[in-house]
Tab-separated table of C-alpha atoms in Angstrom:
chain	number	residue	atom	x	y	z
A	1	MET	CA	187.789	48.406	112.646
A	2	THR	CA	189.507	49.883	110.280
A	3	SER	CA	193.662	51.014	110.510
A	4	ASP	CA	192.354	54.166	108.363
A	5	TYR	CA	189.826	55.496	109.994
A	6	PRO	CA	190.227	59.465	109.896
A	7	ARG	CA	189.003	60.461	113.409
A	8	ASP	CA	191.194	60.479	116.362
A	9	LEU	CA	189.250	59.206	119.189
A	10	ARG	CA	192.129	58.618	121.737
A	11	GLY	CA	194.048	62.344	121.776
A	12	TYR	CA	196.250	62.648	124.368
A	13	GLY	CA	195.128	59.809	126.376
A	14	ARG	CA	195.444	58.980	130.349
A	15	THR	CA	198.337	61.556	130.498
A	16	PRO	CA	197.656	64.875	129.062
A	17	PRO	CA	201.417	66.543	127.960
A	18	ASP	CA	202.300	69.823	130.181
A	19	PRO	CA	201.557	72.902	128.734
A	20	GLN	CA	204.646	74.308	130.431
A	21	TRP	CA	202.264	77.714	130.719
A	22	PRO	CA	204.303	80.619	131.312
A	23	GLY	CA	205.010	81.431	135.338
A	24	GLY	CA	203.492	77.821	136.084
A	25	ALA	CA	199.982	79.112	135.638
A	26	ARG	CA	198.045	75.969	136.697
A	27	ILE	CA	195.054	77.488	133.996
A	28	ALA	CA	194.790	79.340	130.777
A	29	VAL	CA	192.070	81.136	130.287
A	30	GLN	CA	191.253	82.545	126.611
A	31	PHE	CA	188.602	85.050	125.730
A	32	VAL	CA	187.259	85.149	122.205
A	33	VAL	CA	185.272	88.266	120.866
A	34	ASN	CA	183.123	87.138	117.945
A	35	PHE	CA	182.937	90.114	115.826
A	36	GLU	CA	180.320	89.118	113.028
A	37	GLU	CA	177.994	92.657	112.558
A	38	GLY	CA	177.960	93.227	108.995
A	39	GLY	CA	179.366	90.063	107.672
A	40	GLU	CA	176.224	87.881	108.710
A	41	ASN	CA	173.960	86.890	105.768
A	42	ASN	CA	171.855	89.614	104.125
A	43	ILE	CA	170.778	90.220	100.744
A	44	LEU	CA	172.701	93.918	100.764
A	45	HIS	CA	176.179	90.935	100.991
A	46	GLY	CA	174.946	89.432	97.672
A	47	ASP	CA	173.525	86.305	99.992
A	48	ARG	CA	170.221	84.317	99.090
A	49	ALA	CA	168.299	84.898	102.397
A	50	SER	CA	168.623	87.163	105.484
A	51	GLU	CA	170.327	86.146	108.724
A	52	ALA	CA	168.647	83.411	111.015
A	53	PHE	CA	171.233	82.213	113.355
A	54	LEU	CA	172.590	83.410	116.525
A	55	SER	CA	169.837	85.890	117.707
A	56	ASP	CA	167.531	87.106	120.063
A	57	VAL	CA	164.517	85.937	117.729
A	58	LEU	CA	164.596	82.414	118.933
A	59	GLY	CA	163.441	80.237	116.034
A	60	ALA	CA	164.412	82.363	113.441
A	61	GLN	CA	164.161	81.303	109.883
A	62	PRO	CA	165.941	82.670	106.740
A	63	TRP	CA	163.693	85.058	104.336
A	64	PRO	CA	164.857	84.220	101.026
A	65	GLY	CA	164.915	87.481	99.251
A	66	GLN	CA	164.170	89.899	101.783
A	67	ARG	CA	165.669	91.807	104.593
A	68	HIS	CA	165.409	91.267	108.184
A	69	ALA	CA	164.965	94.762	109.636
A	70	ASN	CA	164.859	93.682	113.578
A	71	ILE	CA	167.365	90.846	112.916
A	72	GLU	CA	169.674	93.407	111.568
A	73	SER	CA	169.382	95.779	114.215
A	74	MET	CA	170.322	93.177	116.495
A	75	PHE	CA	173.374	92.853	114.884
A	76	GLU	CA	174.160	96.308	114.410
A	77	TYR	CA	173.429	96.787	118.429
A	78	GLY	CA	176.694	94.607	118.534
A	79	SER	CA	178.885	97.010	116.724
A	80	ARG	CA	177.294	100.238	117.830
A	81	ALA	CA	177.130	99.177	121.467
A	82	GLY	CA	178.106	95.817	122.461
A	83	PHE	CA	181.568	95.801	121.187
A	84	TRP	CA	182.178	99.149	123.168
A	85	ARG	CA	180.819	97.767	126.478
A	86	LEU	CA	182.935	94.762	126.392
A	87	TRP	CA	186.067	96.484	124.701
A	88	ARG	CA	185.908	98.969	127.806
A	89	MET	CA	185.178	95.449	130.083
A	90	PHE	CA	188.464	94.410	129.044
A	91	SER	CA	190.702	97.113	128.829
A	92	GLU	CA	190.055	98.498	132.302
A	93	ARG	CA	191.066	94.791	133.699
A	94	GLN	CA	194.120	95.083	131.137
A	95	LEU	CA	193.054	91.396	129.757
A	96	PRO	CA	193.780	90.808	126.452
A	97	THR	CA	191.584	88.716	124.267
A	98	THR	CA	191.108	87.216	120.722
A	99	VAL	CA	189.051	88.046	117.759
A	100	PHE	CA	187.254	86.099	115.450
A	101	GLY	CA	186.870	88.855	113.001
A	102	VAL	CA	184.621	88.516	109.434
A	103	ALA	CA	187.018	90.031	107.257
A	104	THR	CA	183.563	91.894	105.637
A	105	ALA	CA	182.595	93.027	109.223
A	106	LEU	CA	186.282	94.404	109.858
A	107	MET	CA	186.412	96.212	106.567
A	108	ARG	CA	183.102	97.780	107.615
A	109	ASN	CA	183.846	98.672	111.166
A	110	PRO	CA	187.472	100.557	110.699
A	111	GLU	CA	186.720	102.846	114.331
A	112	ILE	CA	186.425	99.196	116.051
A	113	VAL	CA	189.477	97.865	114.080
A	114	ALA	CA	191.204	100.642	115.565
A	115	ALA	CA	189.959	100.109	119.184
A	116	MET	CA	190.984	96.138	118.698
A	117	GLN	CA	194.511	96.700	117.378
A	118	GLU	CA	194.732	99.573	120.394
A	119	ALA	CA	193.927	97.099	123.076
A	120	LYS	CA	196.868	94.342	121.467
A	121	TRP	CA	193.777	92.080	120.227
A	122	ASP	CA	195.072	89.078	118.449
A	123	ILE	CA	192.656	89.546	115.309
A	124	ALA	CA	192.373	86.179	113.609
A	125	SER	CA	190.191	85.361	110.540
A	126	HIS	CA	186.406	84.189	110.715
A	127	SER	CA	186.195	83.765	106.960
A	128	LEU	CA	185.006	86.171	104.635
A	129	LYS	CA	181.546	85.991	105.457
A	130	TRP	CA	179.753	84.789	108.270
A	131	VAL	CA	178.259	82.624	106.206
A	132	ASP	CA	177.703	78.626	105.631
A	133	HIS	CA	180.317	76.903	104.282
A	134	LYS	CA	179.303	73.289	103.748
A	135	ASP	CA	177.724	73.043	100.642
A	136	MET	CA	180.694	75.010	98.867
A	137	SER	CA	182.680	73.176	96.417
A	138	GLU	CA	186.457	72.563	97.178
A	139	VAL	CA	186.830	75.489	94.280
A	140	GLU	CA	184.481	77.661	96.091
A	141	GLU	CA	185.454	77.323	99.374
A	142	ARG	CA	189.317	77.357	98.488
A	143	GLN	CA	188.799	81.129	96.684
A	144	GLU	CA	186.567	82.068	100.443
A	145	ILE	CA	189.707	81.683	102.341
A	146	ALA	CA	192.202	83.374	99.680
A	147	ASP	CA	189.240	86.538	99.482
A	148	ALA	CA	189.335	86.473	103.433
A	149	ILE	CA	192.886	86.642	103.828
A	150	ARG	CA	192.916	89.939	101.327
A	151	VAL	CA	189.920	91.381	102.598
A	152	HIS	CA	191.443	90.693	106.131
A	153	THR	CA	194.683	92.160	105.491
A	154	GLU	CA	193.306	95.422	104.229
A	155	ALA	CA	191.106	95.903	106.742
A	156	THR	CA	193.818	95.041	109.438
A	157	GLY	CA	197.016	95.935	107.584
A	158	VAL	CA	197.983	92.163	108.735
A	159	ARG	CA	197.510	89.060	107.454
A	160	PRO	CA	195.412	86.907	109.812
A	161	LEU	CA	197.848	84.412	111.486
A	162	GLY	CA	194.837	82.322	113.436
A	163	TRP	CA	191.630	81.304	111.914
A	164	TYR	CA	187.813	79.623	113.096
A	165	THR	CA	185.219	79.667	110.122
A	166	GLY	CA	182.661	78.421	113.162
A	167	ARG	CA	180.136	77.598	109.842
A	168	SER	CA	182.884	74.947	108.376
A	169	SER	CA	182.872	72.038	106.102
A	170	ILE	CA	184.585	68.609	106.572
A	171	ASN	CA	187.370	70.069	104.285
A	172	THR	CA	187.650	73.433	105.843
A	173	ASN	CA	190.670	72.975	108.018
A	174	ARG	CA	192.776	71.079	105.179
A	175	LEU	CA	192.274	74.030	102.735
A	176	LEU	CA	193.499	76.325	105.734
A	177	MET	CA	196.358	74.337	105.730
A	178	GLU	CA	197.149	74.152	102.340
A	179	ALA	CA	196.595	78.028	102.252
A	180	GLY	CA	199.735	78.091	104.550
A	181	GLY	CA	200.908	81.363	106.220
A	182	LEU	CA	198.330	80.771	109.724
A	183	MET	CA	200.415	79.832	113.312
A	184	TYR	CA	196.864	78.345	114.075
A	185	LEU	CA	193.292	76.645	113.842
A	186	CYS	CA	190.453	76.678	115.904
A	187	ASP	CA	187.865	74.954	113.884
A	188	SER	CA	187.941	71.789	116.791
A	189	TYR	CA	186.019	71.709	119.957
A	190	ALA	CA	188.013	67.980	120.634
A	191	ASP	CA	190.625	68.840	123.814
A	192	ASP	CA	191.161	70.837	126.791
A	193	LEU	CA	194.624	71.673	125.308
A	194	PRO	CA	196.085	72.613	122.042
A	195	TYR	CA	197.326	69.568	119.172
A	196	TRP	CA	198.666	69.245	115.947
A	197	LEU	CA	198.006	67.569	113.083
A	198	ASN	CA	199.547	66.704	110.111
A	199	GLY	CA	198.885	68.602	106.990
A	200	PRO	CA	199.465	68.925	103.477
A	201	ASN	CA	202.446	71.227	104.495
A	202	GLY	CA	203.334	69.445	107.270
A	203	PRO	CA	202.328	69.671	110.854
A	204	HIS	CA	199.693	72.301	112.095
A	205	LEU	CA	198.726	73.921	115.366
A	206	VAL	CA	195.063	73.193	116.430
A	207	ILE	CA	193.749	75.348	119.218
A	208	PRO	CA	190.198	74.032	119.944
A	209	TYR	CA	187.281	76.666	120.997
A	210	SER	CA	184.214	75.726	123.029
A	211	LEU	CA	180.459	76.117	122.403
A	212	ASP	CA	179.352	75.142	125.570
A	213	ALA	CA	181.189	78.553	127.910
A	214	ASN	CA	180.002	80.476	125.178
A	215	ASP	CA	177.300	82.980	125.767
A	216	MET	CA	175.491	81.730	122.012
A	217	ARG	CA	173.955	79.711	124.829
A	218	PHE	CA	171.592	82.817	125.428
A	219	VAL	CA	169.766	82.241	122.495
A	220	ASN	CA	169.733	78.579	122.038
A	221	PRO	CA	166.379	76.763	123.053
A	222	GLN	CA	168.486	74.887	125.536
A	223	GLY	CA	170.622	77.108	127.163
A	224	PHE	CA	171.072	80.132	129.585
A	225	GLY	CA	168.154	81.727	130.780
A	226	GLY	CA	169.736	84.333	132.683
A	227	GLY	CA	173.184	86.042	133.598
A	228	ASP	CA	173.396	83.676	137.115
A	229	GLU	CA	173.273	80.523	134.651
A	230	PHE	CA	176.056	81.529	132.950
A	231	TYR	CA	178.221	82.860	135.541
A	232	THR	CA	177.666	79.475	137.271
A	233	TYR	CA	178.495	77.702	133.930
A	234	LEU	CA	181.823	79.410	133.357
A	235	LYS	CA	182.721	79.440	137.058
A	236	ASP	CA	182.436	75.587	137.760
A	237	SER	CA	184.522	74.863	134.563
A	238	PHE	CA	186.877	77.551	135.975
A	239	ASP	CA	186.999	75.495	139.292
A	240	VAL	CA	187.162	72.036	137.516
A	241	LEU	CA	190.202	73.388	135.324
A	242	TYR	CA	191.866	74.980	137.812
A	243	ALA	CA	191.534	71.784	140.793
A	244	GLU	CA	193.408	69.771	137.629
A	245	GLY	CA	195.766	72.590	137.167
A	246	ALA	CA	197.823	71.276	140.520
A	247	THR	CA	198.908	68.115	138.667
A	248	SER	CA	197.439	68.556	134.669
A	249	PRO	CA	197.657	72.611	133.497
A	250	LYS	CA	195.257	72.711	130.970
A	251	MET	CA	193.210	75.671	128.875
A	252	MET	CA	189.711	77.377	128.799
A	253	SER	CA	187.804	78.965	125.959
A	254	VAL	CA	185.027	81.261	126.852
A	255	GLY	CA	183.399	82.642	123.627
A	256	LEU	CA	181.402	85.858	123.358
A	257	HIS	CA	179.337	87.671	121.078
A	258	CYS	CA	178.955	91.302	121.075
A	259	ARG	CA	175.256	91.547	120.484
A	260	VAL	CA	174.846	88.941	122.842
A	261	VAL	CA	176.555	89.452	125.841
A	262	GLY	CA	177.088	92.531	125.152
A	263	ARG	CA	173.791	93.424	126.310
A	264	PRO	CA	173.951	95.090	130.247
A	265	GLY	CA	172.212	92.306	131.853
A	266	ARG	CA	174.286	89.634	130.642
A	267	ALA	CA	177.437	92.024	130.419
A	268	ALA	CA	177.037	91.947	133.991
A	269	ALA	CA	178.222	88.220	134.418
A	270	LEU	CA	180.797	87.831	132.263
A	271	ALA	CA	182.443	91.027	134.285
A	272	ARG	CA	182.064	89.054	137.564
A	273	PHE	CA	183.419	86.205	135.647
A	274	LEU	CA	186.663	88.331	135.033
A	275	ASP	CA	187.386	89.744	138.660
A	276	TYR	CA	186.890	85.947	139.722
A	277	ILE	CA	189.444	84.448	138.039
A	278	VAL	CA	191.857	87.070	138.421
A	279	SER	CA	191.572	87.065	142.335
A	280	HIS	CA	193.121	83.664	141.891
A	281	ASP	CA	196.544	83.239	141.534
A	282	ARG	CA	198.758	81.168	138.794
A	283	VAL	CA	196.075	82.147	136.082
A	284	TRP	CA	197.129	82.857	132.701
A	285	VAL	CA	194.870	85.050	130.362
A	286	PRO	CA	196.896	84.940	127.525
A	287	THR	CA	195.473	85.769	123.398
A	288	ARG	CA	195.353	82.811	121.250
A	289	LEU	CA	198.107	84.118	119.161
A	290	GLN	CA	200.109	84.173	122.757
A	291	ILE	CA	199.301	80.182	123.219
A	292	ALA	CA	200.265	79.459	119.619
A	293	GLU	CA	203.670	81.075	120.029
A	294	HIS	CA	204.326	79.615	123.272
A	295	TRP	CA	202.585	76.203	121.349
A	296	HIS	CA	205.385	76.590	118.863
A	297	ALA	CA	208.331	77.550	121.076
A	298	HIS	CA	208.305	74.795	123.762
A	299	LEU	CA	205.698	72.150	122.865
A	300	LYS	CA	206.807	71.387	118.753
A	301	HIS	CA	208.094	68.314	119.947
A	302	LEU	CA	204.559	67.066	120.039
A	303	ALA	CA	203.577	67.140	116.524
A	304	ALA	CA	205.789	63.768	116.031
A	305	ASP	CA	203.127	62.294	117.082
A	306	ALA	CA	200.819	64.135	115.299
A	307	ARG	CA	197.970	61.761	113.039
A	308	ALA	CA	197.118	62.944	109.637
A	309	ILE	CA	194.074	65.058	108.949
A	310	GLY	CA	190.933	63.334	107.817
């Protein structure tokens, strides 16, 4: 084993830090609404093929040089109907969310951006387009990041403070740290708490995301067959973390997509889960920006032990 191994397999170890959540909360439950509709792979957007990821066409393959009418209309459902169902659901309960917004999707949906801002949702960047970064050169990905920041700022009126690429490369986090101006990054699934990384410009906060407590498993071969399975998985995750929170508070991330859980039969399960968590005391439901502000204000000292990014 070498001392320059670039991964951190230990993390916080046996004794995680106390996150000191506001109000003495035992758990922070953080919801993300991914907004990708209009930013997915499409030859209309200059891409080589149609989208093949995260739709109800299970096992879809990219169609090089062709549009895929069925998948296009499923994405359109997300912006035409699914978003508004989720927006009403969270607004009626006065629960905030963070948006992972693809910049070009935000630009194509100004009415939706206005609704997000009306609800005071935190709009983080989900890159310029919802495409794979793994085959981009560093030069190409650096330009993609710069263009995403520019378009996001034009679409929302403010520069993004958070970032989640999702379809990232091994260079993404380092390049984002080099770009600067971000309070938090989310391209990690490594912990139940935020943590610091040492980047090219100093310590940077990472707020991990989740692909298990995530509606994407409705459209994965091994995943949720119906709303009851989704609700049970979310409830079990919450119950374990809430119990641990008596002595060691944690964070729970829930990932949502307008075209997926925005469908009525799936949205019902999400509504049940929202009502379940608000029936408990000492539960904080923040945006990711609120978590970042809290961590910067109260746990910046942990940055002294941050490892360098691999």
